[in-house]
Coordinates of C-alpha atoms and ligand atoms in Angstrom, one line a residue:
M1 CA 33.3 -6.0 -7.9
T2 CA 30.6 -5.3 -10.5
V3 CA 27.1 -4.1 -10.0
R4 CA 24.4 -6.0 -11.9
L5 CA 21.3 -4.0 -13.0
S6 CA 18.1 -4.8 -14.9
L7 CA 17.4 -3.0 -18.1
L8 CA 13.9 -1.6 -19.0
N9 CA 13.7 -4.2 -21.8
G10 CA 14.3 -7.1 -19.5
G11 CA 18.0 -7.5 -20.2
R12 CA 20.9 -7.0 -17.9
T13 CA 23.9 -4.6 -17.7
E14 CA 26.8 -4.1 -15.3
L15 CA 28.6 -1.2 -13.8
T16 CA 32.3 -1.7 -13.2
N17 CA 34.3 -0.4 -10.3
P18 CA 35.8 2.6 -12.2
Q19 CA 32.3 3.5 -13.4
L20 CA 31.0 3.3 -9.9
D21 CA 33.8 5.5 -8.6
E22 CA 32.9 8.1 -11.2
L23 CA 29.3 8.0 -10.1
R24 CA 30.3 8.3 -6.4
A25 CA 32.2 11.4 -7.2
M26 CA 29.1 12.9 -8.9
F27 CA 26.5 12.1 -6.3
H28 CA 26.3 13.9 -3.0
G29 CA 24.4 11.2 -1.2
P30 CA 26.0 7.7 -0.8
L31 CA 25.6 5.0 -3.5
V32 CA 25.0 1.7 -1.8
T33 CA 25.8 -1.7 -3.4
R34 CA 25.4 -5.2 -2.1
E35 CA 29.0 -5.0 -0.8
D36 CA 28.4 -1.8 1.3
P37 CA 27.5 -1.6 4.9
G38 CA 24.0 -0.3 5.2
Y39 CA 22.8 -2.2 2.1
D40 CA 20.3 -4.4 4.1
E41 CA 19.0 -1.4 6.0
S42 CA 18.6 0.6 2.9
R43 CA 16.6 -2.1 1.0
A44 CA 14.3 -2.9 3.9
V45 CA 10.7 -1.8 3.5
Q46 CA 7.6 -1.9 5.8
N47 CA 6.2 -5.1 4.3
G48 CA 8.2 -8.1 5.5
M49 CA 7.3 -10.0 2.3
F50 CA 9.8 -8.1 0.3
D51 CA 13.3 -9.3 0.8
R52 CA 14.5 -7.9 -2.5
H53 CA 18.0 -6.9 -3.6
P54 CA 18.3 -3.8 -5.8
G55 CA 21.4 -3.6 -7.9
L56 CA 22.3 -0.1 -6.7
I57 CA 20.7 2.2 -4.2
V58 CA 21.1 6.0 -4.6
R59 CA 20.5 7.5 -1.2
C60 CA 19.6 11.0 -2.6
S61 CA 20.5 14.0 -0.6
G62 CA 18.5 16.5 -2.7
A63 CA 16.9 17.2 -6.0
A64 CA 20.3 17.2 -7.8
D65 CA 20.9 13.6 -6.8
V66 CA 17.4 12.7 -8.0
I67 CA 18.0 14.4 -11.3
D68 CA 21.3 12.6 -11.8
A69 CA 19.8 9.3 -10.8
V70 CA 17.0 9.6 -13.4
R71 CA 19.6 10.7 -16.0
L72 CA 21.7 7.7 -15.2
A73 CA 18.6 5.5 -15.6
R74 CA 17.9 7.1 -18.9
E75 CA 21.4 6.9 -20.3
R76 CA 21.8 3.2 -19.3
D77 CA 18.1 2.3 -19.9
L78 CA 17.8 1.0 -16.3
L79 CA 14.7 -0.3 -14.5
V80 CA 13.9 2.2 -11.7
A81 CA 12.2 1.8 -8.3
V82 CA 11.3 4.9 -6.3
R83 CA 11.2 4.7 -2.5
S84 CA 10.2 7.3 0.0
G85 CA 8.5 6.0 3.2
G86 CA 8.7 2.4 2.1
H87 CA 5.1 1.7 3.1
G88 CA 3.8 0.6 -0.3
I89 CA 1.8 -2.6 0.4
A90 CA 2.7 -4.0 -3.0
G91 CA 6.4 -3.5 -2.5
H92 CA 6.9 -1.5 -5.7
S93 CA 9.6 0.6 -4.1
V94 CA 12.1 -2.2 -3.9
S95 CA 12.9 -4.6 -6.7
D96 CA 15.7 -7.1 -7.5
D97 CA 18.5 -5.6 -9.6
A98 CA 16.7 -2.3 -10.1
L99 CA 18.2 1.1 -9.6
M100 CA 16.5 2.2 -6.4
I101 CA 16.1 6.0 -6.1
D102 CA 15.8 6.3 -2.4
L103 CA 14.5 9.6 -1.0
S104 CA 14.2 8.5 2.6
A105 CA 17.1 10.9 3.6
M106 CA 15.2 13.9 2.1
R107 CA 12.9 14.6 5.1
G108 CA 13.0 18.4 5.5
V109 CA 9.7 20.1 6.3
W110 CA 9.2 23.9 6.4
T111 CA 6.0 25.5 7.7
N112 CA 4.8 29.0 6.7
P113 CA 2.4 29.9 9.5
A114 CA 1.3 33.1 7.8
E115 CA 0.3 31.4 4.6
R116 CA -0.7 28.2 6.3
T117 CA 1.4 26.2 3.9
V118 CA 3.9 23.4 4.4
R119 CA 6.8 22.5 2.1
V120 CA 7.8 18.9 2.4
Q121 CA 10.8 17.1 0.9
G122 CA 9.9 14.0 -1.1
G123 CA 11.1 11.4 1.5
A124 CA 9.4 12.8 4.6
T125 CA 7.1 10.8 6.7
L126 CA 3.8 11.9 8.2
A127 CA 5.6 12.2 11.6
D128 CA 8.0 14.7 10.1
V129 CA 5.2 16.8 8.8
D130 CA 3.2 16.6 12.0
R131 CA 6.3 17.7 14.1
E132 CA 6.9 20.8 12.0
S133 CA 3.2 21.8 11.4
Q134 CA 1.8 21.1 14.8
A135 CA 4.4 23.5 16.3
F136 CA 2.3 26.2 14.6
G137 CA -1.1 24.6 15.4
L138 CA -1.4 23.4 11.8
A139 CA -2.0 20.0 10.2
V140 CA -1.9 18.6 6.7
P141 CA -4.4 15.8 6.4
G142 CA -2.4 12.5 6.3
G143 CA -2.9 8.8 7.1
V144 CA -3.3 7.0 10.4
M145 CA 0.2 5.7 10.8
S146 CA 2.9 8.3 11.4
T147 CA 5.7 6.2 9.7
T148 CA 4.0 6.3 6.3
G149 CA 5.7 8.3 3.6
V150 CA 4.1 11.5 2.5
A151 CA 5.0 10.8 -1.2
G152 CA 3.2 7.5 -1.8
L153 CA 0.3 8.5 0.4
T154 CA -0.3 11.8 -1.4
L155 CA 0.2 10.5 -4.9
G156 CA -2.3 7.7 -4.3
G157 CA -4.9 9.9 -2.5
G158 CA -4.4 9.9 1.3
L159 CA -7.1 9.0 3.8
G160 CA -6.7 9.6 7.5
W161 CA -8.2 11.3 10.6
L162 CA -9.1 14.6 8.9
H163 CA -10.3 13.6 5.4
R164 CA -14.0 14.4 6.0
K165 CA -13.2 17.9 7.2
Y166 CA -10.3 18.8 4.9
G167 CA -10.3 16.2 2.1
L168 CA -7.7 13.7 0.9
T169 CA -4.0 14.5 1.3
C170 CA -3.8 15.0 -2.5
D171 CA -6.7 17.5 -2.3
N172 CA -4.5 19.7 -0.1
L173 CA -1.5 19.7 -2.6
I174 CA -0.8 23.2 -3.9
A175 CA 2.3 22.4 -5.9
A176 CA 4.9 19.7 -6.5
E177 CA 8.5 19.6 -7.9
V178 CA 9.0 16.6 -10.1
V179 CA 11.9 15.1 -11.9
T180 CA 10.4 13.7 -15.0
A181 CA 11.6 10.8 -17.1
D182 CA 13.8 13.1 -19.2
G183 CA 15.8 14.0 -16.1
H184 CA 14.5 17.6 -15.8
L185 CA 12.9 19.1 -12.7
V186 CA 9.6 20.8 -13.3
R187 CA 7.1 22.5 -11.0
A188 CA 3.5 21.5 -11.2
S189 CA 0.6 23.5 -9.8
G190 CA -2.7 24.8 -10.8
T191 CA -1.0 27.3 -13.1
E192 CA 2.2 25.5 -14.1
N193 CA 2.1 22.1 -15.9
A194 CA -1.5 21.9 -14.8
E195 CA -2.1 18.5 -16.5
L196 CA 0.8 17.0 -14.6
F197 CA -0.5 18.5 -11.4
W198 CA -3.9 17.0 -12.0
A199 CA -2.3 13.6 -12.5
L200 CA -0.2 13.7 -9.4
R201 CA -3.3 14.0 -7.3
G202 CA -4.2 10.3 -7.2
G203 CA -2.4 9.0 -10.3
G204 CA 0.5 7.5 -8.2
G205 CA 4.2 7.4 -9.0
N206 CA 3.7 7.2 -12.7
F207 CA 4.8 10.6 -13.8
G208 CA 8.3 11.2 -12.3
V209 CA 10.0 11.5 -8.9
V210 CA 8.5 14.1 -6.7
T211 CA 11.3 15.9 -4.8
A212 CA 9.1 18.4 -2.9
F213 CA 5.4 18.9 -2.1
E214 CA 3.7 22.1 -1.0
F215 CA 0.5 21.6 1.0
Q216 CA -2.3 23.8 2.3
A217 CA -2.4 23.3 6.1
H218 CA -5.3 23.8 8.5
P219 CA -5.7 24.8 12.1
V220 CA -5.9 21.6 14.0
G221 CA -4.8 20.8 17.6
P222 CA -2.4 20.7 19.2
T223 CA -5.1 19.0 21.3
V224 CA -8.1 17.3 19.6
M225 CA -10.9 15.1 20.9
F226 CA -10.1 11.4 20.2
G227 CA -12.7 8.7 20.4
C228 CA -11.5 5.2 20.8
A229 CA -13.6 2.4 22.3
M230 CA -12.7 -1.2 22.2
Y231 CA -15.6 -3.6 22.4
A232 CA -15.6 -7.4 22.6
A233 CA -15.7 -8.6 19.0
A234 CA -18.6 -10.9 20.0
D235 CA -20.7 -7.8 20.4
A236 CA -19.9 -6.5 16.9
N237 CA -23.2 -7.7 15.4
E238 CA -25.0 -5.1 17.5
I239 CA -22.4 -2.4 17.5
L240 CA -21.6 -2.3 13.8
P241 CA -25.2 -1.3 12.7
A242 CA -25.4 1.2 15.5
W243 CA -22.1 2.8 14.4
R244 CA -23.2 2.8 10.8
D245 CA -26.4 4.6 11.7
W246 CA -24.5 7.1 13.9
T247 CA -22.1 8.0 11.1
A248 CA -24.9 8.8 8.7
G249 CA -25.6 12.0 10.6
L250 CA -22.1 13.1 11.5
P251 CA -20.7 16.6 10.8
D252 CA -17.7 16.8 8.6
E253 CA -15.5 17.6 11.7
V254 CA -15.8 13.9 12.6
T255 CA -13.9 11.2 10.8
S256 CA -14.6 7.8 12.1
R257 CA -13.7 4.2 11.4
V258 CA -14.1 0.7 12.8
M259 CA -11.7 -2.2 12.9
L260 CA -12.1 -5.8 13.7
W261 CA -8.7 -6.8 15.1
S262 CA -6.9 -8.6 17.9
M263 CA -5.0 -6.6 20.5
P264 CA -1.6 -7.8 21.7
A265 CA -0.6 -8.0 25.4
T266 CA 1.4 -4.8 25.6
P267 CA 1.7 -2.1 28.3
L268 CA 0.5 0.4 25.7
L269 CA -3.0 -1.1 26.1
P270 CA -5.2 -1.7 29.1
R271 CA -5.1 -5.3 30.4
E272 CA -8.8 -5.8 29.6
V273 CA -8.0 -6.0 25.8
H274 CA -4.8 -8.0 26.0
N275 CA -5.0 -11.0 23.6
R276 CA -8.7 -10.2 22.9
D277 CA -10.5 -10.0 19.6
V278 CA -12.0 -6.5 19.6
L279 CA -14.2 -4.2 17.5
I280 CA -12.5 -0.8 17.7
V281 CA -14.7 2.3 17.1
A282 CA -12.4 5.3 16.6
A283 CA -13.0 8.9 15.6
V284 CA -11.3 12.3 15.6
H285 CA -13.0 15.6 15.8
A286 CA -11.2 18.2 13.8
G287 CA -12.4 21.2 15.9
S288 CA -11.8 22.3 19.5
P289 CA -11.8 19.6 22.2
D290 CA -14.8 21.3 23.8
D291 CA -16.8 20.9 20.6
G292 CA -15.4 17.5 20.1
A293 CA -16.4 16.0 23.5
P294 CA -20.2 15.9 23.0
A295 CA -19.8 15.0 19.3
L296 CA -17.7 11.9 20.1
R297 CA -19.6 10.8 23.3
P298 CA -21.5 8.0 21.5
V299 CA -18.2 6.3 20.6
G300 CA -18.0 4.6 23.9
R301 CA -21.8 4.1 24.3
F302 CA -22.7 1.7 21.6
G303 CA -22.6 -1.0 24.2
T304 CA -20.2 -1.8 27.1
P305 CA -16.7 -1.4 25.9
L306 CA -13.8 -3.5 27.3
A307 CA -11.8 -0.3 27.3
D308 CA -12.6 3.3 26.4
L309 CA -9.5 5.3 25.6
S310 CA -11.5 8.4 24.5
G311 CA -10.5 11.8 25.6
P312 CA -8.5 14.9 24.7
A313 CA -5.2 13.9 23.1
S314 CA -2.4 15.6 21.3
F315 CA -2.9 15.4 17.6
R316 CA 0.6 14.0 17.2
D317 CA -0.1 11.2 19.7
V318 CA -3.3 10.4 17.8
Q319 CA -1.3 10.2 14.6
R320 CA 1.2 7.8 16.2
S321 CA -1.4 5.8 18.1
L322 CA -1.4 2.8 15.8
D323 CA 2.3 2.7 15.0
F324 CA 3.1 0.0 17.5
M325 CA 0.8 -2.4 15.6
F326 CA 3.1 -2.3 12.5
P327 CA 6.7 -2.8 13.5
K328 CA 8.8 -2.3 10.4
G329 CA 9.6 -5.4 8.4
Q330 CA 8.1 -7.8 10.9
L331 CA 4.7 -8.4 9.3
R332 CA 3.9 -9.8 5.9
S333 CA 1.1 -7.8 4.4
Y334 CA -1.4 -8.2 1.6
W335 CA -4.4 -5.8 1.5
K336 CA -7.4 -5.3 -0.8
S337 CA -10.2 -2.7 -0.5
V338 CA -13.6 -1.9 -1.9
T339 CA -15.3 1.5 -1.8
L340 CA -19.0 1.4 -1.2
N341 CA -21.9 3.7 -1.8
E342 CA -23.5 2.6 1.4
L343 CA -22.8 0.2 4.2
G344 CA -25.9 -2.0 3.9
D345 CA -26.7 -5.0 6.1
D346 CA -25.2 -7.2 3.3
V347 CA -21.8 -5.5 3.7
L348 CA -21.9 -5.6 7.5
D349 CA -22.7 -9.3 7.2
V350 CA -19.4 -9.9 5.3
V351 CA -17.5 -7.6 7.5
L352 CA -18.7 -9.5 10.6
R353 CA -18.2 -13.0 9.2
R354 CA -14.7 -12.2 7.9
G355 CA -13.8 -9.9 10.8
L356 CA -14.6 -12.6 13.4
H357 CA -12.7 -15.3 11.6
R358 CA -9.4 -13.7 10.5
P359 CA -6.5 -16.0 9.6
H360 CA -4.0 -14.2 12.0
P361 CA -4.4 -11.9 15.0
R362 CA -2.7 -9.0 13.1
T363 CA -5.0 -9.3 10.1
L364 CA -7.9 -6.8 10.4
V365 CA -11.0 -5.7 8.6
H366 CA -11.0 -2.0 8.5
A367 CA -13.9 0.3 7.5
P368 CA -13.3 4.1 7.4
Q369 CA -16.2 6.4 6.6
L370 CA -15.7 8.7 3.6
G371 CA -18.0 11.5 2.5
G372 CA -17.7 15.2 3.7
A373 CA -14.9 17.1 1.9
V374 CA -13.8 14.0 0.0
R375 CA -17.1 13.9 -1.7
R376 CA -17.2 17.6 -2.5
M377 CA -14.6 17.3 -5.2
G378 CA -15.8 16.1 -8.6
P379 CA -14.5 12.8 -10.1
A380 CA -12.6 14.8 -12.8
D381 CA -11.2 17.4 -10.5
T382 CA -8.2 15.2 -9.7
A383 CA -6.9 12.0 -11.0
F384 CA -8.2 10.2 -7.9
G385 CA -11.5 9.5 -9.7
D386 CA -14.9 8.9 -8.2
R387 CA -15.5 10.4 -4.8
S388 CA -19.1 9.4 -4.3
A389 CA -18.5 6.4 -2.1
A390 CA -19.6 6.7 1.5
Y391 CA -17.3 4.0 3.1
I392 CA -14.3 1.8 2.4
V393 CA -14.0 -1.8 3.5
S394 CA -10.3 -2.8 3.5
I395 CA -9.3 -6.4 4.1
D396 CA -5.8 -6.0 5.6
G397 CA -4.0 -9.3 5.7
N398 CA -1.0 -9.2 8.1
W399 CA 0.8 -12.3 9.3
T400 CA 4.3 -13.4 10.3
D401 CA 5.1 -16.8 8.8
A402 CA 6.1 -17.2 5.1
A403 CA 4.5 -20.6 5.1
E404 CA 1.1 -18.9 5.5
D405 CA 1.6 -16.6 2.5
A406 CA -0.6 -18.5 0.0
A407 CA -3.4 -19.3 2.4
T408 CA -3.6 -15.7 3.8
M409 CA -3.5 -14.1 0.4
H410 CA -6.2 -16.4 -0.8
W411 CA -8.3 -15.5 2.3
V412 CA -7.9 -11.8 1.6
R413 CA -8.9 -12.2 -2.1
D414 CA -11.8 -14.3 -1.2
A415 CA -13.1 -11.8 1.4
F416 CA -12.5 -8.9 -1.0
H417 CA -14.5 -10.7 -3.8
E418 CA -17.3 -11.2 -1.3
V419 CA -17.5 -7.5 -0.5
Q420 CA -17.1 -6.6 -4.2
R421 CA -20.2 -8.7 -5.0
V422 CA -22.6 -6.5 -2.9
P423 CA -24.7 -4.1 -5.1
S424 CA -23.3 -1.0 -3.3
A425 CA -19.7 -1.8 -4.2
A426 CA -18.2 1.0 -6.2
G427 CA -14.4 1.0 -6.8
T428 CA -11.2 0.3 -5.1
Y429 CA -8.5 2.4 -3.3
L430 CA -5.1 1.6 -4.7
N431 CA -3.1 2.8 -1.6
F432 CA -4.8 -0.1 0.2
G433 CA -3.9 -2.5 -2.5
G434 CA -1.3 -5.3 -2.4
D435 CA -1.0 -6.4 -6.0
R436 CA 2.2 -5.8 -7.8
E437 CA 0.6 -5.9 -11.3
L438 CA -2.8 -4.2 -11.7
D439 CA -5.3 -6.1 -13.9
S440 CA -7.3 -3.9 -16.2
A441 CA -10.5 -4.3 -14.2
T442 CA -8.8 -3.0 -11.0
R443 CA -7.2 -0.1 -12.9
Q444 CA -10.6 0.8 -14.3
A445 CA -12.2 0.5 -10.9
A446 CA -9.7 2.8 -9.4
F447 CA -9.5 5.5 -12.1
G448 CA -12.7 5.2 -14.0
R449 CA -13.1 7.8 -16.7
N450 CA -9.9 9.5 -15.7
L451 CA -7.9 6.6 -17.1
D452 CA -7.6 7.9 -20.7
R453 CA -6.5 11.3 -19.6
L454 CA -3.9 9.7 -17.3
A455 CA -2.6 7.6 -20.1
R456 CA -2.2 10.7 -22.3
I457 CA -0.3 12.6 -19.5
K458 CA 1.8 9.5 -19.0
R459 CA 2.7 9.6 -22.7
D460 CA 3.7 13.2 -22.4
F461 CA 5.9 12.8 -19.3
D462 CA 7.1 9.2 -19.4
P463 CA 6.6 7.8 -22.9
E464 CA 8.9 4.8 -22.3
N465 CA 7.1 4.0 -19.1
R466 CA 10.4 4.3 -17.2
F467 CA 8.4 4.7 -14.0
R468 CA 6.6 1.3 -14.2
L469 CA 7.2 -0.1 -10.7
N470 CA 4.0 1.4 -9.3
N471 CA 0.2 1.1 -9.9
N472 CA 1.1 1.4 -13.5
I473 CA -0.7 3.4 -16.2
Q474 CA 0.6 2.6 -19.7
P475 CA 1.4 5.6 -21.9
R476 CA -1.2 6.0 -24.8
Ligands
LIG501 C1 1.0 0.3 8.0 C2 0.4 1.1 6.9 C3 -0.5 2.1 7.2 C4 -1.1 2.8 6.2 N1 -2.1 3.7 6.5 C5 -2.6 4.5 5.5 C6 -3.6 5.4 5.8 O1 -4.0 5.7 6.9 N2 -4.2 6.1 4.7 C7 -3.8 5.9 3.4 O2 -4.3 6.6 2.6 N3 -2.9 5.0 3.1 C8 -2.3 4.3 4.1 N4 -1.3 3.3 3.8 C9 -1.0 3.1 2.4 C10 0.0 4.1 2.0 O3 -0.6 5.3 1.7 C11 0.7 3.6 0.7 O4 1.3 2.4 1.0 C12 1.8 4.6 0.2 O5 2.2 4.2 -1.1 C13 3.0 4.7 1.1 O6 3.9 5.6 0.6 P1 5.4 5.5 0.9 O7 6.1 6.7 0.4 O8 5.6 5.2 2.4 O9 5.8 4.2 0.2 P2 6.9 3.7 -0.8 O10 6.9 2.2 -0.7 O11 8.2 4.4 -0.5 O12 6.4 4.1 -2.2 C14 5.3 3.5 -2.8 C15 5.2 3.9 -4.2 O13 4.9 5.3 -4.3 C16 5.6 5.9 -5.3 N5 6.5 6.9 -4.8 C17 7.1 6.9 -3.5 N6 7.8 8.0 -3.4 C18 7.7 8.7 -4.5 C19 8.2 10.0 -5.0 N7 9.0 10.7 -4.2 N8 7.9 10.4 -6.2 C20 7.2 9.6 -7.0 N9 6.7 8.4 -6.7 C21 6.9 8.0 -5.4 C22 6.3 4.8 -6.0 O14 5.5 4.3 -7.1 C23 6.5 3.8 -5.0 O15 6.5 2.5 -5.5 C24 -0.7 2.6 4.8 C25 0.2 1.6 4.6 C26 0.8 0.9 5.6 C27 1.8 -0.1 5.3

C-alpha cells in the first residue's frame, strides 16, 4: 500500500510502506491512512458538504507530534490541513490528498482559579473549556455551540453569549504556543513574539499550528439568567423593530440575538413550537441571576410568545442549548455574514423577507448584537480589524440534500448581497463565512487596514504559505 499526498506546488508524492512504518515509530499518536479503521471517523467534519479524503491523518497526541508533522510537511513539501473542532464552515480543515494535522485528541484544559486563567490544548472544544472552568465559577467567552473548536473560533475572533461584557474570545487570549512553518514551537504573548500574538487574534490559521492557548477567564455562573422566547415568525415584523430598539439601551452584561428559524418536533422543545417557523429572541445576562431577571424580562414581552423558555439556567446548559440543531455531518452548510453599523429599517426589511422565505427549515437568518466590550478595542489592537459595527446579520444556509447545493448557495449569496447593499453595511465576519477561497474584496472587508501588517507577519512566519487551507493571507 502507498499513501498518495499533494505537494504544495500542486504535484503529487507517495509514501511507501517502509516510510510509513518509520513515521509510525516516530509519532506518538496514530497515523491514519485510507486503509486504517477509523479513517472515515477521523476525516468527518461538522459540515456534511465535505466528504474529503486526506492522504494521511496525523492524530497528534501532543506538541511533539505537531512539530514532527509540520517538519514532515516541510521536508516533503506537503499540502497541509489543520483540524481542531472541525466546525469550519468552509471545510478548510479537511482536503483531498493533504496531510491532515488533527489536534482533536489534544483536548486537555487546566484552570488556575487564583489567577483566573485557563490553559487549553489546541484541539479542545468549548464544552471542554466550560467543563473545567465552570467548576471554578469561571468562563472564557466562547461561541454559542459547545461542540465548536476553541482553535478556529479564537483565531477568527469568537462571538458568543458573553462578548458584550468580556469581548471576543481572541480578546481574552493571553498567550499561545504555536508550531510555525519551520517546525519550531514558539510562545506568543504581549511580550514574546508580540507581532505573531497580534496576528493570532483574528488573523485565522495562517501563522502556524496552535498547540495551546492561555485565556483570561471571568466570574460567570454557574447559574446565569437566560432569556429565550419563541414567537410566531408571522409576528416578526412587529417584534424585530421592538427588539432592535430594546438592544440600543442594553448594559454590556446583556448579549442578545435574534434568529428566524424553524423548530423541529423534538421532546427538547415545547409542543407549541414543533414544526413552526419562529422568531427566537435570546439573551444571556453575564451577572447574577437576580440582576439578570429584570434586565431580561422584556425578552418574552415583545408580543405573545408561542413559548418562553426564559429563566435561571446553568451556564453550561446555555452553552449547549443549540447543539441539537447541528448534528455532526448531517447538515450541508454555507454561511455568509455582514457586519452593520446600525440595524435600520432597510436591514430589518431584508432580514424579514429572507427570514420568512428560507429555502430549508434548518436555514436561519441570525442577528447577534455587537458593541460593548467588542467595540472598546481599537481596530489595530488585534488583527480582527474594525470593531465599530453594532450588529451582524448572518445568512446561515443549512440543508440536507446534495441536489439542493447550488440553489441554496445561490439563495445565501443573494440574501448576503442584499444586506451588503444597505448603507450601514460595514464588513464581514470570516468565522461565519463559507467560501473556500476568499476574494480580495472579502479579505479587505474582513481585515481592512490590518491586511498589510498581516501579510508582513505571514511572510516572517510562513513565507512559503504552507498554511494556506484557511482564510488565506498571502505573504508579502
Ligand atoms: C454549528 C456552528 C456554530 C458556530 N457558532 C459560532 C459562534 O457562536 N461564534 C463564532 O464566533 N463562530 C461560530 N462558528 C464558527 C466557528 O467559529 C468557525 O467555524 C471556527 O473556524 C471553528 O473552529 P474549529 O476549530 O471547530 O474548526 P476546524 O474546522 O477544525 O478549523 C477551522 C480552521 O481553523 C484553523 N485551525 C483550526 N485549528 C487550528 C490550530 N490548532 N492552529 C492553527 N489553526 C487552526 C485552520 O485554518 C482550520 O482550517 C460556528 C460554526 C458552526 C459550524
